[in-house]
Coordinates of C-alpha atoms in Angstrom, one line a residue:
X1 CA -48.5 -79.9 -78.0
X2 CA -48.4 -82.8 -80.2
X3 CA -46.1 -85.4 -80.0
X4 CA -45.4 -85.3 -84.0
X5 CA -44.5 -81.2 -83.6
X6 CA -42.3 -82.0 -80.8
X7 CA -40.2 -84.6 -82.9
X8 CA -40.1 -82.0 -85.8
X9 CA -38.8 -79.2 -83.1
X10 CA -35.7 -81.6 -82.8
X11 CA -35.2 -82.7 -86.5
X12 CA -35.3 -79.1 -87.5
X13 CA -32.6 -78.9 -84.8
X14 CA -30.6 -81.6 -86.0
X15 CA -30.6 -80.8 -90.3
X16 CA -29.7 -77.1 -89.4
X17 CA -27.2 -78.1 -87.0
X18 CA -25.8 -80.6 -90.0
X19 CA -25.8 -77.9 -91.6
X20 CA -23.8 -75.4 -89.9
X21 CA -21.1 -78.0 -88.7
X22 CA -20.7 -79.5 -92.6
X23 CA -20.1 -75.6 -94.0
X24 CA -17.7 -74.9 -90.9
X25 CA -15.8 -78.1 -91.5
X26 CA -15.6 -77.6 -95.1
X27 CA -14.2 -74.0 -94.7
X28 CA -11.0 -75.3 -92.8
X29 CA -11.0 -78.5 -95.2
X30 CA -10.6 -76.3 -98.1
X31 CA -7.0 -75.5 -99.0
X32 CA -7.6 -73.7 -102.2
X33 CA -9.6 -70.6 -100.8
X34 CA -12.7 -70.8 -102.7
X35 CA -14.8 -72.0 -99.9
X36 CA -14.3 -68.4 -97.9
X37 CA -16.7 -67.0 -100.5
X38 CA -19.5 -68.9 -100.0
X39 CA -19.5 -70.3 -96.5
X40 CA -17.2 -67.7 -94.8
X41 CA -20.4 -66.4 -93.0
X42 CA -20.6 -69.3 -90.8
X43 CA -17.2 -68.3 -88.6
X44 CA -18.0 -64.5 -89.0
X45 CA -21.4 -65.6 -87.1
X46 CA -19.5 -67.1 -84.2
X47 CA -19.3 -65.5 -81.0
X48 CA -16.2 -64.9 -79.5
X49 CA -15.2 -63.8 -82.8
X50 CA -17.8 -61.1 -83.4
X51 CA -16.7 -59.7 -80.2
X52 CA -13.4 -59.4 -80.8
X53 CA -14.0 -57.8 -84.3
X54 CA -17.0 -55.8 -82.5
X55 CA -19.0 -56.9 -85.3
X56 CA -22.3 -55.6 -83.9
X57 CA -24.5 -57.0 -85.7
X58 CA -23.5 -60.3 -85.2
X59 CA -23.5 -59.9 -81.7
X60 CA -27.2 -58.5 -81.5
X61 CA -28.7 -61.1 -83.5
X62 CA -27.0 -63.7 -81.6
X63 CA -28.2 -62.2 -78.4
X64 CA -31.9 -62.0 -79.5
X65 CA -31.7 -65.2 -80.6
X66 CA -30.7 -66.5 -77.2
X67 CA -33.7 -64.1 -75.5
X68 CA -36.0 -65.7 -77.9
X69 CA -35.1 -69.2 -78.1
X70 CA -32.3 -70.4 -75.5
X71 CA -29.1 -71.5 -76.3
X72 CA -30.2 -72.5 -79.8
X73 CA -26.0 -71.3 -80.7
X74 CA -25.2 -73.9 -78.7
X75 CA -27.0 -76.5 -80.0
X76 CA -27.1 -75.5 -83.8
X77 CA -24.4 -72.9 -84.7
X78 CA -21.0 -73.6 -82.8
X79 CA -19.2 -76.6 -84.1
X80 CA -17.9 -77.9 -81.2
X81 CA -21.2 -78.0 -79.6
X82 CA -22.4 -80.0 -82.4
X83 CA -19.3 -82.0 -82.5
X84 CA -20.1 -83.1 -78.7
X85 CA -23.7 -84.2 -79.8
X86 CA -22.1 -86.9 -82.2
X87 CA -20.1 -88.1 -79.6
X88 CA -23.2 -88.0 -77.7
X89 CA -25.2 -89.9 -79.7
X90 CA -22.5 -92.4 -80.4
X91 CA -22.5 -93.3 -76.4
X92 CA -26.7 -93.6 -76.6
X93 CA -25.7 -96.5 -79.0
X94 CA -24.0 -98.6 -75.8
X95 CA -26.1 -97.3 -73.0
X96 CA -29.8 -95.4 -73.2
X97 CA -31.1 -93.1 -70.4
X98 CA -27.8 -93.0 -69.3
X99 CA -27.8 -89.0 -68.2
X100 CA -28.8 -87.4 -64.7
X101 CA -30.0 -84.2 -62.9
X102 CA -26.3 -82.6 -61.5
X103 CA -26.5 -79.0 -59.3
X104 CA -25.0 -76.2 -61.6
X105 CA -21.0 -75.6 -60.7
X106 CA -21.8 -72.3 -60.8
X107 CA -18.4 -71.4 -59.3
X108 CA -16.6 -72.6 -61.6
X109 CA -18.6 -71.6 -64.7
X110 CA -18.3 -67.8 -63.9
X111 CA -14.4 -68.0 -63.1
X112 CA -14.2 -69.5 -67.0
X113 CA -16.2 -66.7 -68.1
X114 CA -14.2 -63.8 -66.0
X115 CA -10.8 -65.5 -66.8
X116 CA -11.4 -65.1 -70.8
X117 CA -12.4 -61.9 -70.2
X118 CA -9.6 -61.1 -68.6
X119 CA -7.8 -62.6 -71.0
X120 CA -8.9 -60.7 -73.7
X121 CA -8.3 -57.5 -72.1
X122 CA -4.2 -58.2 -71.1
X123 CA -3.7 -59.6 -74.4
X124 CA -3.0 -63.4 -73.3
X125 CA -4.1 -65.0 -76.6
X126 CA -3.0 -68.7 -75.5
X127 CA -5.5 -68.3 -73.3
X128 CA -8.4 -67.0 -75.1
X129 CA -7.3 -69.9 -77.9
X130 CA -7.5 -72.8 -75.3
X131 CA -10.9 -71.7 -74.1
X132 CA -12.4 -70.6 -77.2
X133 CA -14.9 -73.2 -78.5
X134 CA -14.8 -71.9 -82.0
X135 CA -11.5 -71.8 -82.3
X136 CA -11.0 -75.5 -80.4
X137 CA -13.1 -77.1 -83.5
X138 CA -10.9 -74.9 -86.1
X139 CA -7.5 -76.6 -84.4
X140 CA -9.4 -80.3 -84.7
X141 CA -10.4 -79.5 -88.3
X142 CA -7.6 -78.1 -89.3
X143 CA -4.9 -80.6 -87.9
X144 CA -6.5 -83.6 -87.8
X145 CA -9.3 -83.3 -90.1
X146 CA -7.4 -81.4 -93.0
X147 CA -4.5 -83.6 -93.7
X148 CA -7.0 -86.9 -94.5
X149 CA -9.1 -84.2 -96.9
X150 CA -6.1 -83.9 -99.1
X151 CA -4.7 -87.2 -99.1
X152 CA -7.8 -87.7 -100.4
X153 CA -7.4 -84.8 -102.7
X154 CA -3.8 -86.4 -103.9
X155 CA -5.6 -89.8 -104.3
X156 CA -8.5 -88.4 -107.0
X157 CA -5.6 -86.2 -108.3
X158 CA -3.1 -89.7 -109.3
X159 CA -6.6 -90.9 -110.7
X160 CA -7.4 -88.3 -112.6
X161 CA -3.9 -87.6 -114.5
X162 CA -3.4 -91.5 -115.2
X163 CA -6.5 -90.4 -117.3
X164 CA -4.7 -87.7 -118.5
X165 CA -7.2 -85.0 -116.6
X166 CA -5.4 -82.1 -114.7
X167 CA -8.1 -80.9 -113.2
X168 CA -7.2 -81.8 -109.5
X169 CA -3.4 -80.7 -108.4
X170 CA -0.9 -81.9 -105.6
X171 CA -1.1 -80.2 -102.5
X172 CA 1.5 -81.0 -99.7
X173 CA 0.6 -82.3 -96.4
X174 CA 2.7 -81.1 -93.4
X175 CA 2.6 -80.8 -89.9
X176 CA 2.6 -77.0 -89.2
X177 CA 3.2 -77.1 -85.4
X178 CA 3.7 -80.2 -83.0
X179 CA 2.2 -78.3 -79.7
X180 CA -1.0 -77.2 -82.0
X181 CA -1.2 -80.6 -83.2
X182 CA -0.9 -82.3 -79.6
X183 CA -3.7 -79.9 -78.4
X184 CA -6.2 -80.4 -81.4
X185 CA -5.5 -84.2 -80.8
X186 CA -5.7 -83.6 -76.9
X187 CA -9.0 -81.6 -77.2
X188 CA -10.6 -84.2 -79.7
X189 CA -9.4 -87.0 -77.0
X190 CA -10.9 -85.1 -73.7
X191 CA -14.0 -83.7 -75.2
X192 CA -15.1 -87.0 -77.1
X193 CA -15.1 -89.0 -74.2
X194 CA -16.5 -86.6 -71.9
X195 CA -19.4 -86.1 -74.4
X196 CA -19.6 -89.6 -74.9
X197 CA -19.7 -90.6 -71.2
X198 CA -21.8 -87.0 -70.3
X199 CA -23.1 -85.2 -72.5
X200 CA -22.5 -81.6 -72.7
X201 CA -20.1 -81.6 -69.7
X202 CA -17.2 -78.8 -71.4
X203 CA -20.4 -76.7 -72.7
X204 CA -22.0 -75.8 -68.9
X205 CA -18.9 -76.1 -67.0
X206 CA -15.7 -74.7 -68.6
X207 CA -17.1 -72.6 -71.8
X208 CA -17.1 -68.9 -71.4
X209 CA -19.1 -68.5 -74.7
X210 CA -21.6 -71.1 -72.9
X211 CA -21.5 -69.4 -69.4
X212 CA -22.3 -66.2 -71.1
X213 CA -25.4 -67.3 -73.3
X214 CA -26.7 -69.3 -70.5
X215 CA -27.2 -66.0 -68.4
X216 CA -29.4 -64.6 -71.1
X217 CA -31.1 -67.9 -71.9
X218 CA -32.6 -67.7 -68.7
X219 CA -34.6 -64.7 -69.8
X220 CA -35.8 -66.4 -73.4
X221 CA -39.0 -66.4 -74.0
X222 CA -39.4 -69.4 -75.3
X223 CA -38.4 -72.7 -73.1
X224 CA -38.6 -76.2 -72.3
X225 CA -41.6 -76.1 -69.6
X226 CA -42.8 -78.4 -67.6
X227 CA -46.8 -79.2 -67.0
X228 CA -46.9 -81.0 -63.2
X229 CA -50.3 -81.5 -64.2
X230 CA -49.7 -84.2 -66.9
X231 CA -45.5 -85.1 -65.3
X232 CA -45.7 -88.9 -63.9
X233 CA -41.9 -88.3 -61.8
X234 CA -40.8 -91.0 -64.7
X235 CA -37.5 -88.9 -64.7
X236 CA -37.3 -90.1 -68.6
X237 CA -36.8 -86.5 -69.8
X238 CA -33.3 -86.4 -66.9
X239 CA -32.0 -89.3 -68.0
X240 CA -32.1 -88.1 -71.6
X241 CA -30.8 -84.5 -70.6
X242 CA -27.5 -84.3 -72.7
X243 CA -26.9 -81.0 -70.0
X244 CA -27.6 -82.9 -67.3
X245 CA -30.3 -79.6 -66.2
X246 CA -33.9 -81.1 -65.8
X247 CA -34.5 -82.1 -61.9
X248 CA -37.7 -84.3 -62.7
X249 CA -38.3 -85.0 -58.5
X250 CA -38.8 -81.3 -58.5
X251 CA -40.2 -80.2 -62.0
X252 CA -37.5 -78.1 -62.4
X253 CA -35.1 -77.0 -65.9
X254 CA -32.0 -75.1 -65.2
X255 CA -32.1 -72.9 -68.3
X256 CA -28.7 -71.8 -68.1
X257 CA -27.7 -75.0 -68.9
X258 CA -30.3 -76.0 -71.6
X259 CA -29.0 -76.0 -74.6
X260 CA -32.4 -76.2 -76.4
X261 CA -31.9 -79.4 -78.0
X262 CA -35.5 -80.6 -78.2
X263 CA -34.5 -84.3 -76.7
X264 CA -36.7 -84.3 -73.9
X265 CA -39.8 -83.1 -75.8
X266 CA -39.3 -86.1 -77.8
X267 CA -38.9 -88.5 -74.7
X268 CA -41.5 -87.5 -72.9
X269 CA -44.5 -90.5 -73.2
X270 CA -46.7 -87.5 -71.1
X271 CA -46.9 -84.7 -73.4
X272 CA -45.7 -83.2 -70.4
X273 CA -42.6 -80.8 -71.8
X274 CA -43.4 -78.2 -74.8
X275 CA -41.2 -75.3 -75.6
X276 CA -43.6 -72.7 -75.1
X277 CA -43.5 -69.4 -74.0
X278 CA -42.3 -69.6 -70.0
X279 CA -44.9 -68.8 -67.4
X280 CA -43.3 -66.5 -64.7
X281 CA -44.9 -69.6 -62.6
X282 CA -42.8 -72.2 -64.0
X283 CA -40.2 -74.3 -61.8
X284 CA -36.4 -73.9 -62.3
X285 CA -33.9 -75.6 -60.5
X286 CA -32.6 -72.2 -59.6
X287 CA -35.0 -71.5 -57.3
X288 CA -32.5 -70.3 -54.6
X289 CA -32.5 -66.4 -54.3
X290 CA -28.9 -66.3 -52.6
X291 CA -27.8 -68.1 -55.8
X292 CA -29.4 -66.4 -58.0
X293 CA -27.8 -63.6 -56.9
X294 CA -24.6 -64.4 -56.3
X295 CA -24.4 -65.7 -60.3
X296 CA -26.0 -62.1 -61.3
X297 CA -22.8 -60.4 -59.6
X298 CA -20.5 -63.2 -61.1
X299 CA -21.7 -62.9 -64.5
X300 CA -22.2 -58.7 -64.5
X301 CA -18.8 -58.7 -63.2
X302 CA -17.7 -60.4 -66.0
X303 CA -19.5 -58.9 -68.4
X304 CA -18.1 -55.2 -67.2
X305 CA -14.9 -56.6 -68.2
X306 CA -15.7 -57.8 -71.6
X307 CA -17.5 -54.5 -71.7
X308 CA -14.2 -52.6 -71.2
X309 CA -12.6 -55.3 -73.5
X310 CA -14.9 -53.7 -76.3
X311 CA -13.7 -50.6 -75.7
X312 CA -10.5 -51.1 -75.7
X313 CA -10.8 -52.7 -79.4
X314 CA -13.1 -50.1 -79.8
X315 CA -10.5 -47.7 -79.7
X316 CA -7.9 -49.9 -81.3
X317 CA -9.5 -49.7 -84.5
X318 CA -9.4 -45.9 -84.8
X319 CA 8.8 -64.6 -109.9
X320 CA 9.4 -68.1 -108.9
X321 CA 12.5 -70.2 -108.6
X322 CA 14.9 -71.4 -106.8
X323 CA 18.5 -73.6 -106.3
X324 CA 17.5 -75.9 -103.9
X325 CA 15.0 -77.9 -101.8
X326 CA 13.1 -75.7 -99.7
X327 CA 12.5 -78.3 -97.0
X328 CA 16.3 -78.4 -95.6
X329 CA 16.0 -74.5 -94.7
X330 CA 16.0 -74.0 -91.2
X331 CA 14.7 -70.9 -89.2
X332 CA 16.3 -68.7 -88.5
X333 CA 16.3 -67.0 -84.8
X334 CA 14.3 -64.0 -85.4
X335 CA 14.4 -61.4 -83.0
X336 CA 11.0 -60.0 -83.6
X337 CA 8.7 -62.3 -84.7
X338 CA 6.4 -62.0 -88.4
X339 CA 3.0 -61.5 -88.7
X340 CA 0.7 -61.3 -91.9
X341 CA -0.4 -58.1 -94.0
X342 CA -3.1 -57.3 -92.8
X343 CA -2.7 -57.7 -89.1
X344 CA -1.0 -54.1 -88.4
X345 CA 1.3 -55.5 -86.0
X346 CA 1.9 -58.2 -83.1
X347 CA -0.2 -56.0 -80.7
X348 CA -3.4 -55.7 -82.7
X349 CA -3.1 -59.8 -83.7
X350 CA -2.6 -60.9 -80.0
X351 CA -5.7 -58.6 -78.9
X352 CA -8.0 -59.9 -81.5
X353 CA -6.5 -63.4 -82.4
X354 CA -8.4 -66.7 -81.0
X355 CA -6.3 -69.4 -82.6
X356 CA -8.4 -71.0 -84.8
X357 CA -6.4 -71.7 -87.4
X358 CA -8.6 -70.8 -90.3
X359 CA -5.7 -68.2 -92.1
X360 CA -3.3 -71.0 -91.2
X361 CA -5.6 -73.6 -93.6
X362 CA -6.0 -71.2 -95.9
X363 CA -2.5 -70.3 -97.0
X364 CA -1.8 -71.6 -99.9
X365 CA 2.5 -71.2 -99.7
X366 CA 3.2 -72.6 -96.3
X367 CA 4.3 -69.2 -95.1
X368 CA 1.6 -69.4 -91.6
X369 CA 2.1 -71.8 -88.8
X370 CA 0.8 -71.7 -85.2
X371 CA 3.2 -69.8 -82.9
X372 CA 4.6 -71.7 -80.1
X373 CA 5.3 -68.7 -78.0
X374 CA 3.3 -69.4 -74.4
X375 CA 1.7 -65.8 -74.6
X376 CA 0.7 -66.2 -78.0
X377 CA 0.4 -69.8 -78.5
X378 CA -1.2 -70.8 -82.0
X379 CA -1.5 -67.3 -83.5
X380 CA -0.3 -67.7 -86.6
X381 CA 2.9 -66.4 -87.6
X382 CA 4.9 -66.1 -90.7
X383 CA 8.1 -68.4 -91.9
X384 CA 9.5 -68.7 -95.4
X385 CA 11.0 -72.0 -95.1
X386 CA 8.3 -73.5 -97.4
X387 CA 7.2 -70.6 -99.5
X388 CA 7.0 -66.7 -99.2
X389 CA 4.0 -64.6 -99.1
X390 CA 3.1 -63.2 -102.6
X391 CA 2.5 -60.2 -103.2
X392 CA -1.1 -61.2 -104.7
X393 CA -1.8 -63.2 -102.1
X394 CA -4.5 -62.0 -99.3
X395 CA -6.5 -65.1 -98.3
X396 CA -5.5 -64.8 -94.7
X397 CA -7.3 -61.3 -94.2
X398 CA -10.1 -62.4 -96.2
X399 CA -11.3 -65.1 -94.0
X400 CA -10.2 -64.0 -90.8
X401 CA -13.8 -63.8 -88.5
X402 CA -12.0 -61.8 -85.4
X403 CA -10.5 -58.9 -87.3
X404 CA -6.8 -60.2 -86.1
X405 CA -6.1 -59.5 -89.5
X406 CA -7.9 -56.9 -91.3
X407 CA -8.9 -57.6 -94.9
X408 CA -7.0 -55.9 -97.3
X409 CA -6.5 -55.7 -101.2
X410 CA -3.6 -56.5 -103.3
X411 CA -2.5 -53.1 -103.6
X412 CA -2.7 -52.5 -100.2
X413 CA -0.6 -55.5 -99.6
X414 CA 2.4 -53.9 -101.8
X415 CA 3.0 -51.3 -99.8
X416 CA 2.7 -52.5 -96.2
X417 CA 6.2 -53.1 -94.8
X418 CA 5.7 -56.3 -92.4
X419 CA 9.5 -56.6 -91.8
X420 CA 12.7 -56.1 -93.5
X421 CA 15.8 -58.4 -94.7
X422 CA 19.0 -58.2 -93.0
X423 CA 21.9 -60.0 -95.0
X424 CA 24.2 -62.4 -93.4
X425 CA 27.6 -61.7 -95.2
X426 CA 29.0 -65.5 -93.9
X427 CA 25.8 -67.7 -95.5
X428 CA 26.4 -66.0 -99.1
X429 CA 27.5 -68.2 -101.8
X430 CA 28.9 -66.1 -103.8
X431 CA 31.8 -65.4 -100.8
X432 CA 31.5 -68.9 -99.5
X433 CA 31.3 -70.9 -102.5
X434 CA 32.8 -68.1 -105.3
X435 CA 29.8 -69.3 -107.8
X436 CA 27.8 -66.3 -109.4
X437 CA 24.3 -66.2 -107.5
X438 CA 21.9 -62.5 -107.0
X439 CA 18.8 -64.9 -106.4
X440 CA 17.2 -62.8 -103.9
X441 CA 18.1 -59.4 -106.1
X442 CA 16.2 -61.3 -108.9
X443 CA 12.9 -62.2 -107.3
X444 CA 12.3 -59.3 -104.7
X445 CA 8.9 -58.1 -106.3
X446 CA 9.5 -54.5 -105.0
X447 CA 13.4 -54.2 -105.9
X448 CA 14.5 -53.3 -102.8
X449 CA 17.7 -55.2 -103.1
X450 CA 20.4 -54.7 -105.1
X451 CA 23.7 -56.7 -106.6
X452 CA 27.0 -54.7 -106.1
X453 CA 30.4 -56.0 -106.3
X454 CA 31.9 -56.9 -102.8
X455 CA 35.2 -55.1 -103.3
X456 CA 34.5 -51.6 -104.4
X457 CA 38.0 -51.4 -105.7
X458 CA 37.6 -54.2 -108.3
X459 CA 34.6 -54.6 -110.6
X460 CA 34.9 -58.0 -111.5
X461 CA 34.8 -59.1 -107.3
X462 CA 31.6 -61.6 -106.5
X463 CA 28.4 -60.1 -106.2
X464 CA 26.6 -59.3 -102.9
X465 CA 23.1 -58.1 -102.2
X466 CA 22.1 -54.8 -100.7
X467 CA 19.0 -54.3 -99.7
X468 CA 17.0 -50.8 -99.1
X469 CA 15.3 -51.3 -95.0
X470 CA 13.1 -48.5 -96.5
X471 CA 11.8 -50.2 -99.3
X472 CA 11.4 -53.7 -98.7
X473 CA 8.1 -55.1 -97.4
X474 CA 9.2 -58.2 -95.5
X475 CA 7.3 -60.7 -98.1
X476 CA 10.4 -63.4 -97.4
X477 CA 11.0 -63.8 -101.3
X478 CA 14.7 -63.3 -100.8
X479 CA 14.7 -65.7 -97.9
X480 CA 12.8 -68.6 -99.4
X481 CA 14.3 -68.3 -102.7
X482 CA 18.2 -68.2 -101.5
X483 CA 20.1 -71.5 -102.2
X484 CA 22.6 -71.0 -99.1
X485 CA 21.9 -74.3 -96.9
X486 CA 20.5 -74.7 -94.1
X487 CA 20.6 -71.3 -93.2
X488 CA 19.9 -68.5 -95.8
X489 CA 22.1 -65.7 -96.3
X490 CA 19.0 -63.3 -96.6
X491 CA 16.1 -63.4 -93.9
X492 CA 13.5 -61.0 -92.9
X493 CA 13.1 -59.4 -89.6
X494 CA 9.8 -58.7 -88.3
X495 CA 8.2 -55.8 -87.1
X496 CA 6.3 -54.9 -83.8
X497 CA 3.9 -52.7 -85.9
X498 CA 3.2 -52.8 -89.5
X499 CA 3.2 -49.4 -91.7
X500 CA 2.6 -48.2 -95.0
X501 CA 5.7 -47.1 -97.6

């Protein structure tokens, strides 16, 4: 092979891989919800994801892709993958060749991959959103990336009404949970340097999606192979090895660990590496039959579980105002925690949920924020300190890629009953303060509260809401909208599972 076609097997790499990671980071950028409907294919097409939302033919194409070509989704499709490269490339600017043939923790690669699974099947969703590369990036984007995107946003928007053009507006910028925030800021920290100092150290040691593709990609039928007949032992292709797989004393490529990246083609002075179609001749550095083994039991172990984890989801799937600042409510102590439209209930969002934060970005009323539950840590849950979720309102199910929350349509959103208010009789201005109020009776956008006088016996008495349980949906307009301080005198209780009135 050529040495020109081997430098354009690794551009092509890199533009598409640009690609990808500019679309993904502009989907979790975007606050306004018009990104979703051109570039919401690229999280649908992520991995964990499909699984979780058993979107089949997501998951077929990503695993022929891997049988034909490697871990290509590694190196071009997940974000965080790509995000490592940069890092990667940024440390080749203070120190070249710097990389090295390391033996396969093979141990500790299958434990990853068997402890999302099991994950995924009891439900632990901090877990599968810790381990979840997708979802990693999202929290990064999201928290870290997200705020600078519309302080720029706010900047061009000054700009452009000194000039008195309105066609940029205001968006706030707030810090939707600390713990989220101190892990996207953690994860940026630990995988940067690692990358940096590395290479792909996270993606073939602690990434279940990674562990799982790297199985298969030692079946692809295209490779990275090695021609001893042209290989000088120069051991230039090693030290280039971002996954630290190619033993060049022994002309051998751990496949699992190749992530297809085209670098050592492009290294090699010998023409002695093309990605070809793999003879069954060809070294590997897994050339040990016990080991071999033993990683075929670890990873069918693991995949019976996310088997059974399939088939468990499988079945599974048979007007504005206000008296007051929003930003001095406080939350109230809910005993059941709210979850979107959408999600049918805290069950169904925990089993599907990864935590990436993209339903959290896209909410345009500051009604999601990451959980800080440890069983369901940053799943996003509902709060109506900032804003209540209208009634027209269904970005969250639209862009969701895991089918946590299952897309829906405005009239479907009227009817489902996500919770209901309960009305704290010592909050209520018009008892505590005498004043004329029915806020919450005025803005509930299905009337399911009413104003009646709080002494039966005398007409004239103050005011007090009633609301129907049966007929309120939970949207929080009552709660947001109520001027009591800090506490309102109207909140909605959530509901373990969502249903239809």
């Amino acid at each position: 092979m050529k040495k020109g076609r081997k430098g354009t097997y690794r551009k092509i790499r890199i533009a598409l891989a640009a690609i990808f990671f500019l679309c993904v980071t502009l989907l979790f950028l975007d606050f306004t919800g018009t990104a979703h409907q051109w570039l919401g294919w690229t999280a649908r097409i992520q991995l964990l994801p499909a699984l979780l939302a058993l979107n089949i033919g997501v998951i077929i194409a990503l695993v022929a892709l891997t049988l034909l070509m490697g871990r290509v989704y590694c190196s071009v499709i997940c974000p965080l993958g790509v995000m490592q490269d940069i890092f990667g490339w940024l440390g080749k600017k203070s120190k070249r060749n710097r990389y090295s043939f390391s033996p396969a923790k093979k141990t500790l690669r299958y434990s990853m991959l068997a402890v999302m699974a099991l994950a995924i099947i009891l439900g632990i969703g901090s877990v599968v959103a810790l381990l979840a590369p997708y979802s990693a990036y999202g929290r990064i984007a999201q928290n870290l990336l997200q705020p600078i995107w519309i302080w720029g946003n706010d900047l061009l928007a000054d700009w452009a009404a000194s000039r008195d053009s309105y066609a940029f507006h205001h968006a706030d910028v707030w810090l939707r949970g600390t713990a989220t925030f101190a892990i996207a800021a953690a994860t940026l920290a630990i995988l940067g340097f690692l990358a940096w100092r590395n290479g792909r150290t996270y993606c073939n040691t602690i990434c279940p999606v990674g562990t799982m593709l790297g199985f298969l990609s030692r079946f692809s039928l295209l490779k990275p192979v090695i021609d001893t007949s042209k290989c000088n032992g120069c051991g230039l292709c090693a030290r280039n090895c971002k996954g630290a797989c190619i033993d060049s004393k022994n002309h051998a490529i751990d496949y699992s660990r190749c992530v297809a990246c085209m670098d050592c083609l492009e290294k090699c002075s010998q023409g002695a590496i093309s990605y070809t179609i793999a003879r069954k001749t060809a070294h590997t550095a897994e050339s040990n039959p016990a080991g071999t083994d033993s990683s075929r039991r670890a990873f069918m172990t693991a995949a019976v579980a996310a088997g059974t984890t399939a088939l468990l989801k499988a079945e599974e799937k048979t007007v504005d105002g206000g008296l007051a600042a929003i930003t001095e409510k406080k939350i109230p102590a809910r005993t059941t925690p709210i979850v979107p439209p959408g999600a049918r209930g805290i069950k169904h969002l925990t089993r599907h949920c990864t935590g990436c934060q993209l339903c959290v970005a896209v909410c345009p009323n500051g009604v999601l924020r990451p959980s800080t539950d440890p069983e369901t840590l940053m799943q996003p849950r509902s709060s109506y300190e900032r804003g209540y979720c209208r009634p027209e309102c269904t970005r969250c199910s639209e862009v969701c890629p895991a089918g946590a929350i299952v897309k829906i349509d405005r009239a479907d959103k009227s009817s489902i009953q996500i919770g209901h208010a309960v009305w704290i009789k010592e909050n209520c201005v018009p008892l505590t303060d005498g004043v004329e109020c029915g806020n919450c009776a005025r803005h509930c956008p299905v009337g399911a509260i009413q104003m009646i006088s709080s002494d039966s016996e005398s007409p004239d008495s103050p005011k007090i809401p009633v609301v129907n349980a049966e007929r309120c949906i939970g949207c929080g307009a009552c709660e947001n909208l109520c001027p009591a301080r800090p506490f309102s005198a109207i909140y909605v209780e959530g509901h373990e599972r969502h249903r239809t009135i």
